[in-house]
GROMACS .gro file of C-alpha atoms in nm:
model
  190
    1ARG     CA    1   5.286   1.386   0.327
    2ASP     CA    2   5.217   1.434  -0.033
    3LEU     CA    3   5.179   1.765  -0.115
    4ARG     CA    4   5.057   1.710  -0.489
    5ALA     CA    5   4.767   1.529  -0.364
    6THR     CA    6   4.651   1.788  -0.094
    7HIS     CA    7   4.745   2.046  -0.383
    8LYS     CA    8   4.514   1.863  -0.631
    9VAL     CA    9   4.220   1.834  -0.364
   10GLY     CA   10   4.258   2.202  -0.277
   11ILE     CA   11   4.233   2.316  -0.644
   12GLN     CA   12   3.914   2.097  -0.679
   13ALA     CA   13   3.786   2.258  -0.382
   14LEU     CA   14   3.828   2.580  -0.537
   15LEU     CA   15   3.719   2.508  -0.886
   16ASP     CA   16   3.366   2.353  -0.722
   17LYS     CA   17   3.311   2.649  -0.537
   18TYR     CA   18   3.359   2.911  -0.786
   19SER     CA   19   3.252   2.732  -1.093
   20THR     CA   20   2.947   2.866  -1.277
   21THR     CA   21   2.826   2.530  -1.409
   22VAL     CA   22   2.702   2.213  -1.243
   23ILE     CA   23   2.727   1.828  -1.384
   24VAL     CA   24   2.367   1.701  -1.304
   25PRO     CA   25   2.398   1.415  -1.065
   26ASP     CA   26   2.226   1.086  -1.124
   27VAL     CA   27   1.953   1.054  -0.871
   28LEU     CA   28   1.716   0.831  -1.051
   29TRP     CA   29   1.559   0.536  -0.805
   30GLN     CA   30   1.671   0.727  -0.494
   31TYR     CA   31   1.425   0.841  -0.232
   32GLN     CA   32   1.320   1.209  -0.268
   33THR     CA   33   1.499   1.327   0.028
   34GLU     CA   34   1.852   1.163  -0.061
   35ALA     CA   35   1.790   1.306  -0.423
   36CYS     CA   36   1.724   1.634  -0.316
   37LYS     CA   37   2.023   1.664  -0.059
   38THR     CA   38   2.269   1.528  -0.358
   39ILE     CA   39   2.130   1.799  -0.582
   40ASN     CA   40   2.114   2.090  -0.318
   41ASP     CA   41   2.515   1.986  -0.256
   42THR     CA   42   2.565   2.084  -0.603
   43GLY     CA   43   2.405   2.456  -0.542
   44ALA     CA   44   2.134   2.383  -0.817
   45THR     CA   45   1.787   2.424  -0.763
   46VAL     CA   46   1.513   2.120  -0.739
   47GLN     CA   47   1.169   2.125  -0.834
   48VAL     CA   48   0.961   1.812  -0.747
   49LYS     CA   49   0.636   1.698  -0.887
   50GLU     CA   50   0.434   1.415  -0.751
   51VAL     CA   51   0.263   1.144  -0.963
   52SER     CA   52   0.120   0.827  -0.870
   53SER     CA   53   0.247   0.504  -0.981
   54ASP     CA   54   0.125   0.145  -0.980
   55GLU     CA   55   0.493   0.020  -1.062
   56TYR     CA   56   0.698   0.252  -0.832
   57GLU     CA   57   0.699   0.278  -0.436
   58ALA     CA   58   0.597   0.603  -0.302
   59GLY     CA   59   0.884   0.850  -0.254
   60VAL     CA   60   1.107   0.725  -0.529
   61VAL     CA   61   1.251   0.939  -0.796
   62ILE     CA   62   1.118   0.799  -1.143
   63MET     CA   63   1.236   1.081  -1.360
   64GLN     CA   64   1.489   1.363  -1.353
   65VAL     CA   65   1.531   1.661  -1.624
   66PRO     CA   66   1.779   1.724  -1.723
   67GLU     CA   67   1.936   1.389  -1.750
   68ALA     CA   68   2.232   1.308  -1.538
   69GLY     CA   69   2.580   1.398  -1.683
   70GLU     CA   70   2.431   1.711  -1.842
   71THR     CA   71   2.587   2.057  -1.749
   72ILE     CA   72   2.347   2.329  -1.609
   73SER     CA   73   2.410   2.679  -1.466
   74ARG     CA   74   2.499   2.699  -1.083
   75ALA     CA   75   2.290   3.023  -1.029
   76ASN     CA   76   1.976   2.963  -1.234
   77GLY     CA   77   2.007   2.585  -1.313
   78VAL     CA   78   1.692   2.375  -1.212
   79ILE     CA   79   1.669   1.997  -1.190
   80GLN     CA   80   1.315   1.852  -1.206
   81LEU     CA   81   1.247   1.540  -1.036
   82LEU     CA   82   0.919   1.329  -1.083
   83VAL     CA   83   0.863   1.118  -0.745
   84SER     CA   84   0.626   0.841  -0.740
   85THR     CA   85   0.335   0.860  -0.461
   86GLY     CA   86   0.290   0.497  -0.521
   87PRO     CA   87  -0.060   0.321  -0.659
   88GLU     CA   88  -0.313   0.575  -0.690
   89GLN     CA   89  -0.546   0.600  -0.360
   90LYS     CA   90  -0.942   0.619  -0.402
   91LYS     CA   91  -1.223   0.650  -0.163
   92MET     CA   92  -1.384   0.322  -0.070
   93PRO     CA   93  -1.716   0.308  -0.247
   94GLN     CA   94  -2.039   0.209  -0.044
   95LEU     CA   95  -2.075  -0.167  -0.076
   96ALA     CA   96  -2.354  -0.243   0.225
   97ASP     CA   97  -2.671  -0.354   0.103
   98SER     CA   98  -2.516  -0.451  -0.247
   99SER     CA   99  -2.460  -0.805  -0.372
  100TYR     CA  100  -2.170  -0.986  -0.300
  101ALA     CA  101  -2.102  -1.015  -0.703
  102ASP     CA  102  -2.162  -0.671  -0.753
  103ALA     CA  103  -1.930  -0.574  -0.450
  104VAL     CA  104  -1.663  -0.777  -0.612
  105LYS     CA  105  -1.715  -0.639  -0.947
  106THR     CA  106  -1.686  -0.293  -0.794
  107LEU     CA  107  -1.375  -0.377  -0.634
  108ASN     CA  108  -1.201  -0.540  -0.918
  109ALA     CA  109  -1.296  -0.240  -1.149
  110MET     CA  110  -1.067  -0.038  -0.870
  111GLY     CA  111  -0.839  -0.295  -0.937
  112ILE     CA  112  -0.836  -0.458  -0.587
  113THR     CA  113  -0.832  -0.848  -0.607
  114SER     CA  114  -0.737  -0.921  -0.231
  115ILE     CA  115  -1.087  -0.985  -0.087
  116THR     CA  116  -1.157  -1.189   0.219
  117VAL     CA  117  -1.531  -1.316   0.288
  118GLU     CA  118  -1.661  -1.357   0.646
  119ARG     CA  119  -2.026  -1.477   0.678
  120ALA     CA  120  -2.293  -1.368   0.934
  121VAL     CA  121  -2.605  -1.431   1.040
  122SER     CA  122  -2.858  -1.160   0.959
  123GLY     CA  123  -3.225  -1.168   0.967
  124GLU     CA  124  -3.222  -0.791   0.822
  125LYS     CA  125  -3.026  -0.836   0.525
  126THR     CA  126  -3.078  -1.086   0.215
  127VAL     CA  127  -2.886  -1.391   0.174
  128ASP     CA  128  -2.532  -1.302  -0.008
  129SER     CA  129  -2.597  -0.909   0.047
  130VAL     CA  130  -2.297  -0.706   0.196
  131ILE     CA  131  -2.346  -0.627   0.563
  132SER     CA  132  -2.009  -0.407   0.584
  133SER     CA  133  -1.679  -0.371   0.456
  134VAL     CA  134  -1.344  -0.306   0.604
  135PRO     CA  135  -1.219  -0.072   0.503
  136GLY     CA  136  -1.523   0.121   0.523
  137GLU     CA  137  -1.693   0.350   0.299
  138GLY     CA  138  -1.531   0.675   0.219
  139GLU     CA  139  -1.158   0.539   0.366
  140LEU     CA  140  -0.864   0.559   0.127
  141VAL     CA  141  -0.772   0.228  -0.073
  142ASP     CA  142  -0.553   0.133  -0.373
  143ARG     CA  143  -0.492  -0.158  -0.575
  144ASP     CA  144  -0.277  -0.335  -0.287
  145SER     CA  145  -0.551  -0.303  -0.032
  146GLN     CA  146  -0.697  -0.585   0.151
  147VAL     CA  147  -1.059  -0.568   0.172
  148THR     CA  148  -1.309  -0.768   0.414
  149LEU     CA  149  -1.660  -0.800   0.336
  150THR     CA  150  -1.895  -0.915   0.565
  151ILE     CA  151  -2.176  -1.124   0.379
  152SER     CA  152  -2.519  -1.218   0.493
  153GLY     CA  153  -2.601  -1.564   0.526
  154GLY     CA  154  -2.954  -1.519   0.601
  155GLU     CA  155  -3.146  -1.625   0.898
  156THR     CA  156  -3.040  -1.971   1.097
  157ALA     CA  157  -3.207  -2.124   1.353
  158VAL     CA  158  -2.964  -2.320   1.595
  159PRO     CA  159  -3.076  -2.656   1.675
  160ASN     CA  160  -3.105  -2.754   2.048
  161LEU     CA  161  -2.816  -2.960   2.133
  162ALA     CA  162  -2.854  -3.003   2.483
  163GLY     CA  163  -2.848  -3.352   2.592
  164LEU     CA  164  -2.683  -3.476   2.297
  165THR     CA  165  -2.337  -3.663   2.270
  166PHE     CA  166  -2.079  -3.485   2.083
  167GLU     CA  167  -2.095  -3.718   1.773
  168GLU     CA  168  -2.512  -3.661   1.768
  169ALA     CA  169  -2.446  -3.289   1.810
  170GLU     CA  170  -2.201  -3.286   1.507
  171LYS     CA  171  -2.427  -3.475   1.311
  172LEU     CA  172  -2.708  -3.255   1.377
  173ILE     CA  173  -2.489  -2.924   1.328
  174ALA     CA  174  -2.379  -3.066   0.955
  175GLU     CA  175  -2.746  -3.162   0.896
  176ASN     CA  176  -2.850  -2.779   0.942
  177ASN     CA  177  -2.574  -2.665   0.702
  178LEU     CA  178  -2.388  -2.529   1.025
  179THR     CA  179  -2.029  -2.539   1.093
  180LEU     CA  180  -1.883  -2.616   1.437
  181ASN     CA  181  -1.628  -2.429   1.620
  182TYR     CA  182  -1.390  -2.688   1.781
  183SER     CA  183  -1.285  -2.481   2.053
  184LEU     CA  184  -1.425  -2.623   2.358
  185ASN     CA  185  -1.421  -2.495   2.704
  186TYR     CA  186  -1.461  -2.779   2.967
  187LEU     CA  187  -1.599  -2.678   3.295
  188ASP     CA  188  -1.490  -2.858   3.602
  189THR     CA  189  -1.837  -2.927   3.753
  190GLU     CA  190  -1.689  -3.090   4.083
   0.00000   0.00000   0.00000
């Protein structure tokens, strides 16, 4: 057994325990929980301030004061952390009854660019007006949110396809600017 190594470790433990100063650890880019534990283990106090950030994911330390390597008092030394809450969240605006173009402009102004459109037949809404949105009005969204807009295609009369061959029905559907859902269910009539 190496007594010099044991002695050296024991002296370091005593110095750490009774030292009146702390060297600030580097906790940048760590998650808040891990960073706070590291700082608390030194005996210093942690203060956390949260800020939204489009660049950094939620929970990550993006700034610390004082910087790593500086010496502070163990008794009343404070290390301040700036922690990202992720992109700023905003309430989804009311888009129902607005035009598709206006809805897209509104979403783009919020930084939202991932927009899916679903068309629906509606005799109550004008063509190209928003029927609904997901997420709905008042729900929290950020620039990374996926938004689905249901847009009115206006009223459409479905032609009578009874008695037509598949090809004839397909042609009539296309002539009426409709789309055919190719999932067919066959019924056994015997």
